[in-house]
Amino acid sequence: MTIAAKFEIEYLQYLDAEGKQVRDDLPEFAKDLGHMVELYKLMLSTRVFDAKSIALQRTGKLGTYASCLGHEAAHVGIGSAMKPEDVYAPSYREYGAQLYRGVQPREVYMYWGGDERGNDYQKEPARHDFAWSVPIATQCLHAAGSALAFKIRGEKRVAVCTIGDGGSSKGDFYGAINIAGAQNLPLVCVIVNNQWAISVPRKIQSGAPTLAQKGIAAGLFSIQVDGNDIIAVRKAMEDALERARNGQGGSVIEAVTYRLGDHTTADDARRYRGEQEVKDGWDKEPMKRLRNWLVAKGVWDDAKEEAWKAECDEWMDNEVNAYLETKTQPVTAMFDYIFAEVPADLAKQRDYVLSLETQLESKKGH
């Protein structure tokens, strides 16, 4: 029998569920304990931010919100590996990566509060990243297009996109990785496999043993990592970014994690998954393992944890106040940024809305 091709998928992990180191060849960044503390602090900030966001939604101050609970290691690992000149095309819950790149919580709140100005990031390097993408997997094509532009211009930049396990079944994802392989583009696509595509479990989404192997068909380097281990995520990202930057092609990274909360605040995960599964997910969650590792190294303790949480609470309160105090846009904003020249039907609707507003103001005056 003649074999046309063979492949295998490496699994990468440095810290187990209890925070014990399972291999000795730590990457250079992980040997810098001060840096690892900063990464942990951002993970903790992200979790505090997430809890605050859900509270805002529950009190009617935000629209539907997509929680990132349990994804902190994967997201911070992605963002911290990127260079400022790289471009990030997120989906809609990768706040840890975005916070690292300069997105402000108030901007996230504005977006989920229905104000598109939240997409206009004010700080670098996030300012040249893409906005949130709720349509599933379309951001992968945006990233592939950016990667093609970088290649044409001869720029040493990499486009990074993130997609969920369910989204990796979309044609947009396959189209993006296919062109990246065919054209040798500097694209890194991370599948954040949190085991659930809303209510659809991973086991019936794909017959493939790993989601990482989807990249093999496109000719991309592919690897599966423990998505709750920030060292593994960061190492895989650094390697993939370096290969892409040096013209050695793109990569698909599958970060295996777990969605500890509901899909969004409009979802009730208790309807489709059992308590024991969620409990098992908490046993493997990312914060505990990195904290245990840092405590064992003597660089973190309960006092530092509580002090940092207090700082995070103050930061979030300031960001929430900034969001709530943001001046409301004029009602015409919903029409003004869709087309360069407003079509007649929309212009008619715009005029009608303005007339209603004028009538309302007139009634207030009397």
C-alpha positions as a LaTeX table, in Angstrom:
\begin{tabular}{lrrr}
\hline
Residue & $x$ (\AA) & $y$ (\AA) & $z$ (\AA) \\
\hline
Met1 & 0.00 & 0.00 & 0.00 \\
Thr2 & 1.31 & 3.43 & $-0.96$ \\
Ile3 & 0.82 & 6.24 & 1.58 \\
Ala4 & 0.16 & 9.63 & 0.04 \\
Ala5 & 0.65 & 11.60 & 3.27 \\
Lys6 & 0.81 & 11.31 & 7.03 \\
Phe7 & 0.29 & 13.87 & 9.75 \\
Glu8 & 0.14 & 14.19 & 13.51 \\
Ile9 & $-1.07$ & 16.88 & 15.89 \\
Glu10 & 1.18 & 17.86 & 18.79 \\
Tyr11 & $-0.44$ & 18.68 & 22.15 \\
Leu12 & 1.31 & 21.35 & 24.20 \\
Gln13 & 1.00 & 21.84 & 27.97 \\
Tyr14 & 3.32 & 23.25 & 30.65 \\
Leu15 & 1.01 & 23.53 & 33.68 \\
Asp16 & $-1.51$ & 20.91 & 34.73 \\
Ala17 & $-4.88$ & 21.63 & 36.32 \\
Glu18 & $-3.29$ & 22.11 & 39.76 \\
Gly19 & $-0.59$ & 24.43 & 38.49 \\
Lys20 & 2.18 & 21.86 & 38.61 \\
Gln21 & 4.84 & 22.15 & 35.92 \\
Val22 & 4.77 & 19.10 & 33.66 \\
Arg23 & 7.89 & 19.86 & 31.60 \\
Asp24 & 11.19 & 21.59 & 32.31 \\
Asp25 & 11.82 & 23.42 & 29.04 \\
Leu26 & 10.03 & 26.63 & 29.96 \\
Pro27 & 10.04 & 29.28 & 27.22 \\
Glu28 & 12.07 & 32.41 & 27.94 \\
Phe29 & 9.08 & 34.64 & 28.72 \\
Ala30 & 7.90 & 32.20 & 31.42 \\
Lys31 & 11.27 & 32.42 & 33.18 \\
Asp32 & 10.56 & 36.12 & 33.79 \\
Leu33 & 8.38 & 35.78 & 36.87 \\
Gly34 & 7.66 & 39.50 & 36.98 \\
His35 & 6.19 & 39.25 & 33.51 \\
Met36 & 4.14 & 36.19 & 34.47 \\
Val37 & 2.74 & 38.11 & 37.43 \\
Glu38 & 1.67 & 40.89 & 35.04 \\
Leu39 & $-0.07$ & 38.34 & 32.82 \\
Tyr40 & $-1.87$ & 36.90 & 35.82 \\
Lys41 & $-2.93$ & 40.38 & 36.90 \\
Leu42 & $-4.45$ & 41.00 & 33.48 \\
Met43 & $-6.26$ & 37.66 & 33.65 \\
Leu44 & $-7.65$ & 38.68 & 37.03 \\
Ser45 & $-8.59$ & 42.12 & 35.69 \\
Thr46 & $-10.41$ & 40.44 & 32.83 \\
Arg47 & $-12.40$ & 38.27 & 35.22 \\
Val48 & $-13.36$ & 41.29 & 37.35 \\
Phe49 & $-14.33$ & 43.15 & 34.17 \\
Asp50 & $-16.46$ & 40.22 & 33.05 \\
Ala51 & $-18.35$ & 40.04 & 36.34 \\
Lys52 & $-18.96$ & 43.80 & 36.22 \\
Ser53 & $-20.24$ & 43.52 & 32.64 \\
Ile54 & $-22.78$ & 40.84 & 33.56 \\
Ala55 & $-23.95$ & 42.97 & 36.50 \\
Leu56 & $-24.45$ & 45.92 & 34.15 \\
Gln57 & $-26.50$ & 43.78 & 31.79 \\
Arg58 & $-28.63$ & 42.40 & 34.60 \\
Thr59 & $-29.45$ & 45.94 & 35.73 \\
Gly60 & $-30.44$ & 47.08 & 32.24 \\
Lys61 & $-27.34$ & 49.15 & 31.49 \\
Leu62 & $-26.03$ & 46.86 & 28.73 \\
Gly63 & $-27.64$ & 44.84 & 25.98 \\
Thr64 & $-26.88$ & 41.18 & 25.48 \\
Tyr65 & $-23.30$ & 40.47 & 26.60 \\
Ala66 & $-20.98$ & 37.55 & 25.76 \\
Ser67 & $-19.05$ & 36.41 & 28.84 \\
Cys68 & $-15.40$ & 35.33 & 28.67 \\
Leu69 & $-15.43$ & 33.42 & 31.98 \\
Gly70 & $-12.92$ & 30.58 & 31.72 \\
His71 & $-11.19$ & 31.92 & 28.61 \\
Glu72 & $-8.72$ & 34.23 & 30.36 \\
Ala73 & $-5.54$ & 32.21 & 29.69 \\
Ala74 & $-6.35$ & 31.67 & 26.02 \\
His75 & $-7.19$ & 35.29 & 25.36 \\
Val76 & $-4.36$ & 36.93 & 27.32 \\
Gly77 & $-1.94$ & 34.40 & 25.85 \\
Ile78 & $-2.97$ & 35.44 & 22.35 \\
Gly79 & $-2.81$ & 39.19 & 22.92 \\
Ser80 & 0.46 & 39.16 & 24.85 \\
Ala81 & 2.30 & 37.25 & 22.11 \\
Met82 & 1.42 & 39.72 & 19.37 \\
Lys83 & 3.54 & 42.70 & 18.36 \\
Pro84 & 2.00 & 46.18 & 18.20 \\
Glu85 & 2.21 & 46.24 & 14.41 \\
Asp86 & 0.25 & 42.99 & 14.05 \\
Val87 & $-3.49$ & 43.13 & 13.40 \\
Tyr88 & $-6.15$ & 41.37 & 15.41 \\
Ala89 & $-9.58$ & 40.31 & 14.10 \\
Pro90 & $-11.58$ & 39.07 & 17.12 \\
Ser91 & $-15.02$ & 37.56 & 17.36 \\
Tyr92 & $-17.02$ & 38.84 & 20.32 \\
Arg93 & $-15.64$ & 37.63 & 23.64 \\
Glu94 & $-11.83$ & 37.89 & 23.49 \\
Tyr95 & $-11.62$ & 40.80 & 25.92 \\
Gly96 & $-8.37$ & 39.66 & 27.55 \\
Ala97 & $-6.51$ & 39.92 & 24.24 \\
Gln98 & $-8.12$ & 43.26 & 23.48 \\
Leu99 & $-7.45$ & 44.75 & 26.91 \\
Tyr100 & $-3.78$ & 43.80 & 26.47 \\
Arg101 & $-3.76$ & 45.66 & 23.15 \\
Gly102 & $-5.32$ & 48.81 & 24.58 \\
Val103 & $-9.09$ & 48.46 & 24.23 \\
Gln104 & $-10.73$ & 50.23 & 27.17 \\
Pro105 & $-13.56$ & 48.60 & 29.17 \\
Arg106 & $-15.70$ & 51.69 & 28.53 \\
Glu107 & $-15.44$ & 50.93 & 24.79 \\
Val108 & $-16.62$ & 47.36 & 25.35 \\
Tyr109 & $-19.54$ & 48.70 & 27.41 \\
Met110 & $-20.41$ & 51.19 & 24.70 \\
Tyr111 & $-20.48$ & 48.46 & 22.08 \\
Trp112 & $-22.71$ & 46.11 & 24.09 \\
Gly113 & $-24.78$ & 49.13 & 25.13 \\
Gly114 & $-25.68$ & 49.69 & 21.47 \\
Asp115 & $-23.28$ & 52.54 & 20.73 \\
Glu116 & $-21.11$ & 51.80 & 17.69 \\
Arg117 & $-18.56$ & 54.37 & 18.85 \\
Gly118 & $-17.28$ & 51.62 & 21.10 \\
Asn119 & $-15.70$ & 50.11 & 17.97 \\
Asp120 & $-13.60$ & 53.23 & 17.49 \\
Tyr121 & $-10.76$ & 52.22 & 19.79 \\
Gln122 & $-8.82$ & 55.24 & 21.00 \\
Lys123 & $-5.54$ & 53.63 & 22.07 \\
Glu124 & $-2.72$ & 51.96 & 20.15 \\
Pro125 & $-2.15$ & 49.29 & 19.03 \\
Ala126 & $-5.84$ & 48.39 & 19.24 \\
Arg127 & $-6.66$ & 51.39 & 17.07 \\
His128 & $-5.68$ & 49.50 & 13.92 \\
Asp129 & $-7.36$ & 46.24 & 14.96 \\
Phe130 & $-10.75$ & 45.12 & 13.69 \\
Ala131 & $-14.03$ & 45.72 & 15.49 \\
Trp132 & $-15.99$ & 42.94 & 17.17 \\
Ser133 & $-17.57$ & 40.48 & 14.76 \\
Val134 & $-20.84$ & 38.86 & 15.79 \\
Pro135 & $-21.51$ & 37.18 & 12.40 \\
Ile136 & $-19.77$ & 33.85 & 12.87 \\
Ala137 & $-16.35$ & 33.41 & 11.21 \\
Thr138 & $-16.45$ & 36.43 & 8.89 \\
Gln139 & $-13.51$ & 37.91 & 10.81 \\
Cys140 & $-11.32$ & 35.07 & 9.52 \\
Leu141 & $-11.68$ & 36.42 & 5.99 \\
His142 & $-10.89$ & 39.94 & 7.18 \\
Ala143 & $-7.70$ & 38.64 & 8.76 \\
Ala144 & $-6.77$ & 36.67 & 5.62 \\
Gly145 & $-7.26$ & 39.80 & 3.53 \\
Ser146 & $-5.01$ & 41.75 & 5.88 \\
Ala147 & $-2.38$ & 39.01 & 5.69 \\
Leu148 & $-2.47$ & 39.19 & 1.89 \\
Ala149 & $-1.97$ & 42.97 & 2.07 \\
Phe150 & 1.03 & 42.52 & 4.37 \\
Lys151 & 2.58 & 40.07 & 1.92 \\
Ile152 & 2.00 & 42.31 & $-1.10$ \\
Arg153 & 3.52 & 45.28 & 0.74 \\
Gly154 & 6.44 & 43.26 & 2.03 \\
Glu155 & 5.60 & 44.16 & 5.64 \\
Lys156 & 6.73 & 41.95 & 8.51 \\
Arg157 & 3.31 & 41.93 & 10.12 \\
Val158 & 0.94 & 39.12 & 11.00 \\
Ala159 & $-2.85$ & 38.96 & 11.00 \\
Val160 & $-4.41$ & 37.05 & 13.88 \\
Cys161 & $-8.01$ & 35.92 & 14.12 \\
Thr162 & $-9.92$ & 33.98 & 16.75 \\
Ile163 & $-12.87$ & 31.70 & 16.20 \\
Gly164 & $-14.89$ & 29.31 & 18.36 \\
Asp165 & $-15.17$ & 25.57 & 17.93 \\
Gly166 & $-18.55$ & 25.92 & 16.22 \\
Gly167 & $-17.32$ & 28.74 & 14.00 \\
Ser168 & $-14.50$ & 26.52 & 12.71 \\
Ser169 & $-17.18$ & 24.60 & 10.76 \\
Lys170 & $-18.13$ & 27.67 & 8.73 \\
Gly171 & $-17.10$ & 28.16 & 5.13 \\
Asp172 & $-15.59$ & 31.56 & 6.00 \\
Phe173 & $-13.04$ & 29.82 & 8.24 \\
Tyr174 & $-12.16$ & 27.24 & 5.60 \\
Gly175 & $-11.88$ & 29.89 & 2.91 \\
Ala176 & $-9.54$ & 31.95 & 5.07 \\
Ile177 & $-7.18$ & 29.13 & 5.95 \\
Asn178 & $-7.25$ & 27.78 & 2.40 \\
Ile179 & $-6.09$ & 31.05 & 0.85 \\
Ala180 & $-3.52$ & 31.43 & 3.64 \\
Gly181 & $-2.03$ & 28.05 & 2.74 \\
Ala182 & $-2.25$ & 28.52 & $-1.02$ \\
Gln183 & $-0.64$ & 31.98 & $-0.92$ \\
Asn184 & 1.70 & 31.38 & 2.05 \\
Leu185 & 0.14 & 34.24 & 4.00 \\
Pro186 & 1.16 & 35.49 & 7.45 \\
Leu187 & $-2.07$ & 34.40 & 9.15 \\
Val188 & $-2.52$ & 32.80 & 12.58 \\
Cys189 & $-5.98$ & 31.47 & 13.26 \\
Val190 & $-6.75$ & 30.40 & 16.83 \\
Ile191 & $-9.71$ & 28.11 & 17.43 \\
Val192 & $-10.75$ & 28.77 & 21.02 \\
Asn193 & $-12.46$ & 25.44 & 21.64 \\
Asn194 & $-14.68$ & 25.99 & 24.67 \\
Gln195 & $-16.64$ & 22.79 & 23.96 \\
Trp196 & $-19.95$ & 24.43 & 23.13 \\
Ala197 & $-21.31$ & 26.27 & 20.09 \\
Ile198 & $-24.17$ & 27.84 & 22.05 \\
Ser199 & $-26.05$ & 24.61 & 22.89 \\
Val200 & $-24.27$ & 22.29 & 20.44 \\
Pro201 & $-21.54$ & 20.18 & 22.11 \\
Arg202 & $-18.13$ & 19.67 & 20.50 \\
Lys203 & $-18.70$ & 15.92 & 20.12 \\
Ile204 & $-21.39$ & 16.40 & 17.47 \\
Gln205 & $-19.83$ & 19.40 & 15.72 \\
Ser206 & $-17.09$ & 17.46 & 13.96 \\
Gly207 & $-15.97$ & 13.87 & 13.52 \\
Ala208 & $-12.31$ & 14.96 & 13.58 \\
Pro209 & $-10.36$ & 13.92 & 16.72 \\
Thr210 & $-8.98$ & 17.47 & 16.93 \\
Leu211 & $-10.08$ & 20.78 & 15.45 \\
Ala212 & $-6.44$ & 21.70 & 14.91 \\
Gln213 & $-6.15$ & 19.16 & 12.12 \\
Lys214 & $-8.49$ & 21.25 & 9.99 \\
Gly215 & $-5.44$ & 23.37 & 9.27 \\
Ile216 & $-3.60$ & 20.37 & 7.82 \\
Ala217 & $-5.94$ & 20.28 & 4.83 \\
Ala218 & $-5.04$ & 23.90 & 4.08 \\
Gly219 & $-1.31$ & 23.25 & 4.31 \\
Leu220 & $-0.86$ & 25.19 & 7.55 \\
Phe221 & 1.16 & 24.28 & 10.63 \\
Ser222 & $-1.33$ & 22.97 & 13.17 \\
Ile223 & $-1.12$ & 22.33 & 16.91 \\
Gln224 & $-3.45$ & 21.72 & 19.85 \\
Val225 & $-2.66$ & 23.36 & 23.19 \\
Asp226 & $-4.11$ & 23.37 & 26.69 \\
Gly227 & $-6.13$ & 26.57 & 26.45 \\
Asn228 & $-6.26$ & 26.88 & 30.25 \\
Asp229 & $-2.45$ & 27.03 & 30.39 \\
Ile230 & $-1.30$ & 30.53 & 29.45 \\
Ile231 & 2.29 & 29.39 & 29.02 \\
Ala232 & 1.25 & 26.84 & 26.39 \\
Val233 & $-0.97$ & 29.31 & 24.55 \\
Arg234 & 1.64 & 32.05 & 24.59 \\
Lys235 & 4.42 & 29.68 & 23.43 \\
Ala236 & 2.37 & 28.30 & 20.54 \\
Met237 & 1.41 & 31.84 & 19.54 \\
Glu238 & 4.98 & 33.13 & 19.65 \\
Asp239 & 6.20 & 30.26 & 17.47 \\
Ala240 & 3.36 & 30.71 & 14.98 \\
Leu241 & 3.84 & 34.47 & 14.78 \\
Glu242 & 7.58 & 34.07 & 14.24 \\
Arg243 & 7.07 & 31.58 & 11.41 \\
Ala244 & 4.50 & 33.81 & 9.75 \\
Arg245 & 6.64 & 36.94 & 10.14 \\
Asn246 & 9.57 & 35.19 & 8.47 \\
Gly247 & 7.60 & 34.01 & 5.45 \\
Gln248 & 7.23 & 30.42 & 6.63 \\
Gly249 & 3.46 & 30.32 & 6.40 \\
Gly250 & 0.40 & 30.46 & 8.59 \\
Ser251 & $-0.85$ & 28.33 & 11.45 \\
Val252 & $-3.99$ & 26.98 & 13.07 \\
Ile253 & $-3.86$ & 26.71 & 16.87 \\
Glu254 & $-6.59$ & 24.90 & 18.76 \\
Ala255 & $-6.76$ & 26.13 & 22.36 \\
Val256 & $-8.81$ & 23.63 & 24.37 \\
Thr257 & $-10.66$ & 25.38 & 27.17 \\
Tyr258 & $-14.17$ & 25.47 & 28.65 \\
Arg259 & $-16.97$ & 28.01 & 28.70 \\
Leu260 & $-17.74$ & 28.32 & 32.40 \\
Gly261 & $-20.69$ & 30.66 & 31.90 \\
Asp262 & $-23.63$ & 30.95 & 29.54 \\
His263 & $-23.02$ & 31.56 & 25.85 \\
Thr264 & $-24.38$ & 35.08 & 26.35 \\
Thr265 & $-26.64$ & 36.75 & 28.89 \\
Ala266 & $-29.54$ & 35.71 & 26.61 \\
Asp267 & $-28.67$ & 32.04 & 27.16 \\
Asp268 & $-29.34$ & 29.59 & 30.00 \\
Ala269 & $-26.77$ & 26.80 & 29.75 \\
Arg270 & $-28.49$ & 24.80 & 32.51 \\
Arg271 & $-31.00$ & 23.73 & 29.89 \\
Tyr272 & $-28.48$ & 21.69 & 27.92 \\
Arg273 & $-25.49$ & 20.75 & 30.10 \\
Gly274 & $-25.18$ & 19.06 & 33.48 \\
Glu275 & $-23.85$ & 20.36 & 36.78 \\
Gln276 & $-21.04$ & 17.79 & 36.93 \\
Glu277 & $-19.64$ & 18.88 & 33.57 \\
Val278 & $-19.49$ & 22.49 & 34.71 \\
Lys279 & $-17.91$ & 21.45 & 38.01 \\
Asp280 & $-15.24$ & 19.54 & 36.07 \\
Gly281 & $-14.67$ & 22.68 & 34.01 \\
Trp282 & $-14.08$ & 24.72 & 37.18 \\
Asp283 & $-11.57$ & 22.12 & 38.36 \\
Lys284 & $-9.48$ & 22.83 & 35.23 \\
Glu285 & $-9.99$ & 26.59 & 35.06 \\
Pro286 & $-7.02$ & 28.82 & 34.10 \\
Met287 & $-6.80$ & 31.24 & 37.01 \\
Lys288 & $-6.25$ & 28.59 & 39.68 \\
Arg289 & $-3.39$ & 26.85 & 37.92 \\
Leu290 & $-1.38$ & 29.98 & 37.16 \\
Arg291 & $-1.99$ & 31.35 & 40.64 \\
Asn292 & $-0.82$ & 28.11 & 42.26 \\
Trp293 & 2.31 & 28.14 & 40.09 \\
Leu294 & 3.12 & 31.75 & 41.00 \\
Val295 & 2.50 & 31.10 & 44.71 \\
Ala296 & 4.84 & 28.11 & 44.56 \\
Lys297 & 7.47 & 30.37 & 42.98 \\
Gly298 & 7.08 & 32.81 & 45.87 \\
Val299 & 5.97 & 35.78 & 43.78 \\
Trp300 & 2.24 & 35.87 & 44.63 \\
Asp301 & 0.10 & 35.53 & 47.74 \\
Asp302 & $-3.35$ & 36.27 & 49.18 \\
Ala303 & $-2.45$ & 39.82 & 50.19 \\
Lys304 & $-1.31$ & 40.71 & 46.67 \\
Glu305 & $-4.43$ & 39.11 & 45.25 \\
Glu306 & $-6.78$ & 41.14 & 47.41 \\
Ala307 & $-4.84$ & 44.35 & 46.79 \\
Trp308 & $-4.99$ & 43.85 & 43.03 \\
Lys309 & $-8.71$ & 43.01 & 43.12 \\
Ala310 & $-9.29$ & 46.29 & 44.95 \\
Glu311 & $-7.41$ & 48.16 & 42.20 \\
Cys312 & $-9.43$ & 46.32 & 39.56 \\
Asp313 & $-12.69$ & 47.26 & 41.28 \\
Glu314 & $-11.69$ & 50.93 & 41.30 \\
Trp315 & $-10.62$ & 50.76 & 37.65 \\
Met316 & $-13.91$ & 49.14 & 36.64 \\
Asp317 & $-15.97$ & 51.67 & 38.58 \\
Asn318 & $-14.18$ & 54.50 & 36.75 \\
Glu319 & $-14.73$ & 52.79 & 33.39 \\
Val320 & $-18.41$ & 52.17 & 34.12 \\
Asn321 & $-18.88$ & 55.82 & 35.10 \\
Ala322 & $-17.12$ & 56.96 & 31.92 \\
Tyr323 & $-19.49$ & 54.76 & 29.90 \\
Leu324 & $-22.64$ & 55.90 & 31.69 \\
Glu325 & $-21.61$ & 59.56 & 31.38 \\
Thr326 & $-20.95$ & 59.34 & 27.63 \\
Lys327 & $-23.19$ & 61.74 & 25.76 \\
Thr328 & $-25.84$ & 59.96 & 23.73 \\
Gln329 & $-25.49$ & 60.14 & 19.96 \\
Pro330 & $-28.15$ & 61.96 & 17.93 \\
Val331 & $-30.89$ & 59.65 & 16.71 \\
Thr332 & $-29.72$ & 60.19 & 13.12 \\
Ala333 & $-26.47$ & 58.32 & 13.87 \\
Met334 & $-28.17$ & 55.04 & 12.97 \\
Phe335 & $-28.46$ & 56.31 & 9.38 \\
Asp336 & $-25.29$ & 58.35 & 8.96 \\
Tyr337 & $-22.58$ & 55.68 & 8.77 \\
Ile338 & $-24.10$ & 52.95 & 6.61 \\
Phe339 & $-23.66$ & 54.41 & 3.12 \\
Ala340 & $-21.50$ & 57.16 & 1.69 \\
Glu341 & $-24.66$ & 58.53 & 0.07 \\
Val342 & $-27.88$ & 57.73 & 1.92 \\
Pro343 & $-30.39$ & 55.89 & $-0.34$ \\
Ala344 & $-33.80$ & 57.46 & $-0.81$ \\
Asp345 & $-35.66$ & 54.96 & 1.38 \\
Leu346 & $-33.28$ & 55.44 & 4.30 \\
Ala347 & $-33.32$ & 59.22 & 3.81 \\
Lys348 & $-37.11$ & 59.09 & 4.09 \\
Gln349 & $-36.88$ & 57.07 & 7.30 \\
Arg350 & $-34.26$ & 59.48 & 8.65 \\
Asp351 & $-36.53$ & 62.47 & 7.99 \\
Tyr352 & $-39.44$ & 60.67 & 9.66 \\
Val353 & $-37.41$ & 59.90 & 12.79 \\
Leu354 & $-36.26$ & 63.52 & 12.94 \\
Ser355 & $-39.86$ & 64.70 & 12.72 \\
Leu356 & $-40.82$ & 62.44 & 15.62 \\
Glu357 & $-37.93$ & 63.79 & 17.66 \\
Thr358 & $-38.99$ & 67.35 & 16.88 \\
Gln359 & $-42.55$ & 66.57 & 17.98 \\
Leu360 & $-41.27$ & 65.03 & 21.20 \\
Glu361 & $-39.11$ & 68.04 & 21.99 \\
Ser362 & $-42.05$ & 70.33 & 21.24 \\
Lys363 & $-44.25$ & 68.44 & 23.71 \\
Lys364 & $-41.53$ & 68.67 & 26.37 \\
Gly365 & $-41.41$ & 72.41 & 25.84 \\
His366 & $-45.10$ & 72.73 & 26.60 \\
\hline
\end{tabular}
